[in-house]
Amino acid sequence: MQASMLKILTFLTGASLMLLFTGSAMADQYGYYAPAYYVAAPAFYRPTAPAPHAYHPSYRYRAHPAYNQPRRQSRSWLNDTDKPANQARAGAGHRNATAIQNHGTGDRADNSGTQMSDRKRQFITALLPHIEQENKRLLELRNTVSDIIDKLETNKTVDESAQQQLNKLATRYRVDGDPLRDRSARGELLRKIDIIPASLALAQAANESAWGESRFAQEANNLFGIWTYDQAKGLKPKNRDNDKTHLVRIFDDIGSSVRYYMYNLNSHPAYRELRQIRQQLRASGKDINGYALAAGLEKYSAQGQVYIELIRDLIEQNEWALLDSDNQHA
């Protein structure tokens, strides 16, 4: 009997040391410990090597600069939720977030009690206003582009400033062809300027930033694992391989991180399937939802299909689909 008990204690001690070693290794390599759901999730969802980059290395194009970054926010961006301006930006989305929190915020999936629930509430309340604000801007820009295209399609006069705007947007969003003369180029531009559902943005941010607590979120305002090769705009990952030169992109604030993330999904060739799914939803009169668009994220991570299932699982667990009824139209 004593020998059996000794064997059990030896096994448990070894398992505990193995878990501690694994967590420490991930912290050294990626700058943060594994989020709670990595531990709680079934084996199917556990990545063998979490990839912090924004898309598969073979699809890593040079990113267009989206904005200047003179300074960064402090490490306490999650505590910014008490500011009136931040609350005011939330609008209907904030009310929906409150309803989701009251309904449950997926606590049953975490089994981590009130502490995890409070962290989720803080994460949602801090991030959702920025997602809503950027989607509103995208819809307004989409409507402007649609009006210009309608004039071109009906042979109406388009002033010079509108023509220049269309050409600049085509360049920025990597559209082939001249949108002033090429109908297919106009259609491609309109497909690329559109919203990213709140459920998808929240799920990817929660996954890539460990609910806003990763080193990259705290020190670089990077919630989505975006890479860069610009030394002036990057943070070196801990224990990066000697033959690697990538950096984690530094953003001036959380809003800039959200804006670049949406631009990346809307413009990068790797996410063409995501944009096609979104176009099909619009054409059929259905709401654009994150669960459907997640199918186009295979190249966002080296995990491929496993990553898609992980993002969908987060959307379902936290009932974020309720947020996708907003911001469908300007």
Short mmCIF file of C-alpha atoms in Angstrom, two decimals:
data_model
loop_
_atom_site.label_atom_id
_atom_site.label_comp_id
_atom_site.label_asym_id
_atom_site.label_seq_id
_atom_site.Cartn_x
_atom_site.Cartn_y
_atom_site.Cartn_z
CA MET A 1 0.00 0.00 0.00
CA GLN A 2 2.76 2.41 0.95
CA ALA A 3 4.64 1.55 -2.23
CA SER A 4 1.53 2.30 -4.33
CA MET A 5 1.03 5.66 -2.63
CA LEU A 6 4.69 6.51 -3.22
CA LYS A 7 4.34 5.74 -6.95
CA ILE A 8 1.23 7.96 -7.21
CA LEU A 9 2.93 10.88 -5.44
CA THR A 10 5.99 10.52 -7.66
CA PHE A 11 3.81 10.59 -10.81
CA LEU A 12 1.84 13.67 -9.66
CA THR A 13 5.00 15.55 -8.76
CA GLY A 14 6.51 14.79 -12.17
CA ALA A 15 3.33 15.92 -13.96
CA SER A 16 3.28 19.19 -11.99
CA LEU A 17 6.89 19.91 -12.87
CA MET A 18 6.18 19.17 -16.53
CA LEU A 19 3.26 21.67 -16.58
CA LEU A 20 5.40 24.30 -14.89
CA PHE A 21 8.21 23.75 -17.38
CA THR A 22 5.81 23.98 -20.34
CA GLY A 23 4.27 27.23 -19.08
CA SER A 24 7.71 28.75 -18.46
CA ALA A 25 8.92 27.74 -21.92
CA MET A 26 5.91 29.39 -23.57
CA ALA A 27 6.45 32.53 -21.49
CA ASP A 28 10.09 32.75 -22.57
CA GLN A 29 9.34 32.10 -26.23
CA TYR A 30 6.20 34.14 -26.78
CA GLY A 31 6.26 36.68 -23.97
CA TYR A 32 3.27 35.36 -22.02
CA TYR A 33 1.94 32.20 -20.42
CA ALA A 34 -0.68 30.11 -22.16
CA PRO A 35 -4.24 31.49 -21.79
CA ALA A 36 -6.56 29.57 -19.52
CA TYR A 37 -8.51 28.03 -22.37
CA TYR A 38 -5.40 26.28 -23.68
CA VAL A 39 -5.37 24.28 -20.47
CA ALA A 40 -9.13 23.69 -20.35
CA ALA A 41 -9.68 23.02 -24.05
CA PRO A 42 -9.90 19.50 -25.47
CA ALA A 43 -6.73 18.10 -27.00
CA PHE A 44 -8.06 18.86 -30.48
CA TYR A 45 -7.88 22.59 -29.78
CA ARG A 46 -4.47 22.63 -28.15
CA PRO A 47 -1.82 23.88 -30.56
CA THR A 48 1.49 22.12 -30.44
CA ALA A 49 3.33 25.40 -31.03
CA PRO A 50 1.20 28.58 -30.77
CA ALA A 51 2.08 30.88 -33.64
CA PRO A 52 2.15 34.58 -32.70
CA HIS A 53 2.22 35.81 -36.28
CA ALA A 54 -0.64 37.28 -38.27
CA TYR A 55 -0.57 34.82 -41.15
CA HIS A 56 1.39 31.89 -42.46
CA PRO A 57 5.04 32.82 -43.18
CA SER A 58 4.74 31.87 -46.83
CA TYR A 59 2.10 34.58 -47.22
CA ARG A 60 4.01 37.26 -45.35
CA TYR A 61 3.84 40.32 -47.64
CA ARG A 62 5.33 43.66 -46.72
CA ALA A 63 2.64 45.63 -44.94
CA HIS A 64 1.69 49.13 -46.07
CA PRO A 65 2.13 51.76 -43.31
CA ALA A 66 -1.27 52.73 -41.98
CA TYR A 67 -0.42 55.53 -39.57
CA ASN A 68 2.38 57.17 -37.65
CA GLN A 69 3.25 55.94 -34.19
CA PRO A 70 4.98 58.71 -32.18
CA ARG A 71 4.06 57.32 -28.75
CA ARG A 72 2.33 54.33 -27.22
CA GLN A 73 -0.39 53.98 -24.63
CA SER A 74 0.48 52.96 -21.13
CA ARG A 75 0.33 49.33 -20.03
CA SER A 76 -3.04 49.98 -18.36
CA TRP A 77 -5.17 50.17 -21.51
CA LEU A 78 -7.74 47.80 -20.02
CA ASN A 79 -8.35 50.31 -17.22
CA ASP A 80 -9.31 52.99 -19.74
CA THR A 81 -12.92 51.77 -19.66
CA ASP A 82 -13.93 54.31 -17.02
CA LYS A 83 -13.29 57.28 -19.28
CA PRO A 84 -16.53 58.89 -20.57
CA ALA A 85 -15.24 59.17 -24.14
CA ASN A 86 -14.54 55.47 -24.28
CA GLN A 87 -17.98 54.64 -22.91
CA ALA A 88 -19.64 57.00 -25.37
CA ARG A 89 -17.97 55.30 -28.37
CA ALA A 90 -19.51 51.98 -27.45
CA GLY A 91 -23.08 52.91 -28.39
CA ALA A 92 -25.35 49.96 -29.08
CA GLY A 93 -22.39 47.62 -28.98
CA HIS A 94 -21.70 48.51 -25.36
CA ARG A 95 -25.31 47.76 -24.47
CA ASN A 96 -25.03 44.41 -26.21
CA ALA A 97 -21.78 43.70 -24.41
CA THR A 98 -23.51 44.43 -21.11
CA ALA A 99 -26.31 42.07 -22.05
CA ILE A 100 -23.80 39.35 -22.90
CA GLN A 101 -22.02 39.86 -19.60
CA ASN A 102 -25.28 39.60 -17.68
CA HIS A 103 -26.18 36.49 -19.64
CA GLY A 104 -22.95 34.69 -18.85
CA THR A 105 -19.82 35.64 -20.90
CA GLY A 106 -18.97 31.99 -21.33
CA ASP A 107 -18.00 31.31 -17.70
CA ARG A 108 -19.12 27.72 -18.07
CA ALA A 109 -16.28 27.16 -20.56
CA ASP A 110 -13.58 28.49 -18.24
CA ASN A 111 -14.54 26.95 -14.91
CA SER A 112 -12.48 29.79 -13.43
CA GLY A 113 -15.08 31.68 -11.40
CA THR A 114 -15.65 35.38 -10.88
CA GLN A 115 -12.06 36.46 -11.43
CA MET A 116 -12.01 35.25 -15.06
CA SER A 117 -15.48 36.68 -15.64
CA ASP A 118 -14.39 40.13 -14.46
CA ARG A 119 -11.36 40.03 -16.73
CA LYS A 120 -13.57 39.17 -19.70
CA ARG A 121 -15.97 41.99 -18.92
CA GLN A 122 -13.10 44.44 -18.73
CA PHE A 123 -11.60 43.13 -21.98
CA ILE A 124 -14.90 43.37 -23.89
CA THR A 125 -15.80 46.81 -22.54
CA ALA A 126 -12.37 48.21 -23.38
CA LEU A 127 -12.05 46.74 -26.88
CA LEU A 128 -15.57 46.76 -28.30
CA PRO A 129 -15.84 50.57 -28.73
CA HIS A 130 -12.73 50.56 -30.93
CA ILE A 131 -14.16 47.73 -33.06
CA GLU A 132 -17.47 49.55 -33.44
CA GLN A 133 -15.75 52.83 -34.31
CA GLU A 134 -13.60 51.28 -37.02
CA ASN A 135 -16.52 49.37 -38.53
CA LYS A 136 -18.51 52.59 -38.67
CA ARG A 137 -15.65 54.30 -40.48
CA LEU A 138 -15.37 51.40 -42.94
CA LEU A 139 -19.08 51.49 -43.71
CA GLU A 140 -19.01 55.23 -44.33
CA LEU A 141 -16.03 54.78 -46.65
CA ARG A 142 -17.79 51.89 -48.38
CA ASN A 143 -20.85 54.05 -49.02
CA THR A 144 -18.67 56.82 -50.46
CA VAL A 145 -16.92 54.36 -52.79
CA SER A 146 -20.27 52.84 -53.77
CA ASP A 147 -21.63 56.26 -54.73
CA ILE A 148 -18.60 56.97 -56.91
CA ILE A 149 -18.89 53.56 -58.57
CA ASP A 150 -22.60 54.12 -59.24
CA LYS A 151 -21.75 57.34 -61.08
CA LEU A 152 -19.11 55.57 -63.15
CA GLU A 153 -21.50 52.73 -63.99
CA THR A 154 -24.17 55.19 -65.18
CA ASN A 155 -21.71 57.43 -67.07
CA LYS A 156 -22.28 60.37 -64.73
CA THR A 157 -19.62 63.00 -64.10
CA VAL A 158 -17.14 62.13 -61.36
CA ASP A 159 -15.11 65.09 -60.10
CA GLU A 160 -11.32 64.95 -59.96
CA SER A 161 -11.09 64.63 -56.17
CA ALA A 162 -13.36 61.57 -56.24
CA GLN A 163 -11.27 60.02 -59.01
CA GLN A 164 -8.09 60.56 -57.01
CA GLN A 165 -9.70 59.08 -53.91
CA LEU A 166 -10.72 55.96 -55.83
CA ASN A 167 -7.23 55.50 -57.26
CA LYS A 168 -5.57 55.95 -53.85
CA LEU A 169 -7.90 53.43 -52.25
CA ALA A 170 -7.25 50.94 -55.02
CA THR A 171 -3.51 51.23 -54.39
CA ARG A 172 -3.88 50.98 -50.64
CA TYR A 173 -6.14 47.91 -50.81
CA ARG A 174 -3.95 46.15 -53.41
CA VAL A 175 -6.49 46.17 -56.21
CA ASP A 176 -5.28 45.19 -59.67
CA GLY A 177 -6.45 47.33 -62.55
CA ASP A 178 -7.76 50.88 -62.90
CA PRO A 179 -11.06 51.31 -61.00
CA LEU A 180 -11.95 54.32 -63.15
CA ARG A 181 -12.02 52.15 -66.28
CA ASP A 182 -12.11 48.54 -65.13
CA ARG A 183 -15.41 47.25 -63.75
CA SER A 184 -13.79 44.18 -62.17
CA ALA A 185 -11.34 46.43 -60.31
CA ARG A 186 -14.26 48.46 -58.97
CA GLY A 187 -15.97 45.30 -57.77
CA GLU A 188 -12.81 44.08 -56.06
CA LEU A 189 -12.35 47.40 -54.26
CA LEU A 190 -15.90 47.32 -52.95
CA ARG A 191 -15.39 43.74 -51.71
CA LYS A 192 -12.32 44.82 -49.76
CA ILE A 193 -13.82 47.84 -48.01
CA ASP A 194 -16.25 46.31 -45.55
CA ILE A 195 -16.72 45.48 -41.87
CA ILE A 196 -15.07 42.81 -39.77
CA PRO A 197 -17.70 41.38 -37.36
CA ALA A 198 -17.21 42.20 -33.70
CA SER A 199 -17.37 38.52 -32.73
CA LEU A 200 -14.43 37.67 -34.98
CA ALA A 201 -12.32 40.62 -33.83
CA LEU A 202 -12.96 39.86 -30.15
CA ALA A 203 -12.20 36.16 -30.55
CA GLN A 204 -8.94 36.75 -32.40
CA ALA A 205 -7.86 39.46 -29.96
CA ALA A 206 -8.63 37.22 -26.97
CA ASN A 207 -6.69 34.36 -28.53
CA GLU A 208 -3.66 36.31 -29.76
CA SER A 209 -3.27 38.53 -26.67
CA ALA A 210 -4.31 36.16 -23.86
CA TRP A 211 -7.29 38.41 -23.09
CA GLY A 212 -5.15 41.53 -23.23
CA GLU A 213 -2.57 40.28 -20.74
CA SER A 214 0.25 39.19 -23.05
CA ARG A 215 3.54 41.01 -23.15
CA PHE A 216 2.83 42.20 -26.69
CA ALA A 217 -0.54 43.64 -25.69
CA GLN A 218 0.86 45.35 -22.63
CA GLU A 219 4.06 46.75 -24.15
CA ALA A 220 3.15 47.18 -27.82
CA ASN A 221 -0.67 47.53 -27.87
CA ASN A 222 -0.61 44.58 -30.27
CA LEU A 223 -3.73 42.47 -29.75
CA PHE A 224 -3.67 40.49 -32.99
CA GLY A 225 -0.14 39.06 -33.32
CA ILE A 226 0.83 41.36 -36.19
CA TRP A 227 4.45 41.09 -37.35
CA THR A 228 6.74 43.68 -38.90
CA TYR A 229 10.31 43.85 -40.18
CA ASP A 230 10.69 47.57 -39.52
CA GLN A 231 13.13 47.99 -36.64
CA ALA A 232 11.58 51.35 -35.72
CA LYS A 233 8.12 49.85 -35.27
CA GLY A 234 8.80 46.46 -33.73
CA LEU A 235 9.36 44.65 -30.45
CA LYS A 236 11.72 41.67 -30.49
CA PRO A 237 10.12 38.41 -29.30
CA LYS A 238 11.91 36.68 -26.46
CA ASN A 239 14.04 33.70 -27.50
CA ARG A 240 13.57 34.43 -31.21
CA ASP A 241 15.60 32.04 -33.37
CA ASN A 242 18.93 33.47 -34.49
CA ASP A 243 18.02 33.09 -38.16
CA LYS A 244 14.76 35.03 -37.74
CA THR A 245 14.41 38.80 -38.14
CA HIS A 246 10.71 39.41 -37.53
CA LEU A 247 9.43 41.74 -34.82
CA VAL A 248 6.06 42.17 -33.15
CA ARG A 249 4.61 45.42 -34.41
CA ILE A 250 4.26 48.30 -31.97
CA PHE A 251 1.05 50.33 -32.13
CA ASP A 252 0.51 53.77 -30.69
CA ASP A 253 -2.79 52.73 -29.13
CA ILE A 254 -5.41 50.00 -29.15
CA GLY A 255 -7.54 51.78 -31.76
CA SER A 256 -4.59 51.72 -34.18
CA SER A 257 -4.12 48.02 -33.55
CA VAL A 258 -7.78 47.34 -34.38
CA ARG A 259 -7.63 49.51 -37.48
CA TYR A 260 -4.55 47.78 -38.85
CA TYR A 261 -5.97 44.33 -38.09
CA MET A 262 -9.11 45.09 -40.11
CA TYR A 263 -7.06 46.59 -42.92
CA ASN A 264 -4.94 43.44 -42.98
CA LEU A 265 -7.95 41.14 -43.33
CA ASN A 266 -9.48 43.42 -45.95
CA SER A 267 -6.41 43.84 -48.15
CA HIS A 268 -4.08 40.86 -47.81
CA PRO A 269 -4.18 38.16 -50.54
CA ALA A 270 -4.12 35.44 -47.86
CA TYR A 271 -7.66 36.33 -46.76
CA ARG A 272 -9.38 36.35 -50.13
CA GLU A 273 -11.66 33.51 -49.04
CA LEU A 274 -12.82 35.51 -45.99
CA ARG A 275 -13.81 38.40 -48.25
CA GLN A 276 -15.61 36.07 -50.65
CA ILE A 277 -17.66 34.63 -47.78
CA ARG A 278 -18.54 38.16 -46.65
CA GLN A 279 -19.62 39.13 -50.16
CA GLN A 280 -21.84 36.04 -50.42
CA LEU A 281 -23.51 36.89 -47.11
CA ARG A 282 -24.24 40.43 -48.32
CA ALA A 283 -25.56 39.18 -51.64
CA SER A 284 -27.95 36.80 -49.88
CA GLY A 285 -29.19 39.49 -47.47
CA LYS A 286 -27.72 37.76 -44.41
CA ASP A 287 -25.85 39.40 -41.54
CA ILE A 288 -22.08 39.29 -41.79
CA ASN A 289 -21.07 37.06 -38.90
CA GLY A 290 -17.75 36.08 -37.42
CA TYR A 291 -18.48 32.35 -37.25
CA ALA A 292 -18.87 32.17 -41.05
CA LEU A 293 -15.92 34.45 -41.81
CA ALA A 294 -13.62 32.42 -39.57
CA ALA A 295 -13.46 29.83 -42.36
CA GLY A 296 -11.24 32.29 -44.25
CA LEU A 297 -8.57 32.43 -41.52
CA GLU A 298 -6.67 29.28 -42.42
CA LYS A 299 -3.54 31.27 -43.29
CA TYR A 300 -3.71 33.54 -40.25
CA SER A 301 -1.86 30.94 -38.20
CA ALA A 302 0.34 27.94 -38.84
CA GLN A 303 -2.33 25.96 -36.95
CA GLY A 304 -4.58 26.18 -40.02
CA GLN A 305 -7.94 24.45 -39.54
CA VAL A 306 -7.30 23.99 -35.82
CA TYR A 307 -7.02 27.77 -35.50
CA ILE A 308 -10.37 28.22 -37.27
CA GLU A 309 -12.04 25.83 -34.86
CA LEU A 310 -10.43 27.58 -31.90
CA ILE A 311 -11.76 30.99 -32.99
CA ARG A 312 -15.22 29.56 -33.61
CA ASP A 313 -15.14 27.89 -30.22
CA LEU A 314 -14.37 31.23 -28.54
CA ILE A 315 -17.26 32.90 -30.40
CA GLU A 316 -19.67 30.20 -29.29
CA GLN A 317 -18.47 29.97 -25.69
CA ASN A 318 -18.75 33.71 -25.13
CA GLU A 319 -21.96 34.16 -27.19
CA TRP A 320 -20.34 36.94 -29.20
CA ALA A 321 -22.57 36.22 -32.20
CA LEU A 322 -25.10 38.48 -30.46
CA LEU A 323 -22.85 41.42 -31.32
CA ASP A 324 -22.89 40.80 -35.06
CA SER A 325 -26.33 42.27 -35.66
CA ASP A 326 -24.84 45.78 -35.22
CA ASN A 327 -22.84 47.74 -37.78
CA GLN A 328 -24.24 45.88 -40.79
CA HIS A 329 -25.21 49.14 -42.44
CA ALA A 330 -24.09 52.73 -41.96
#
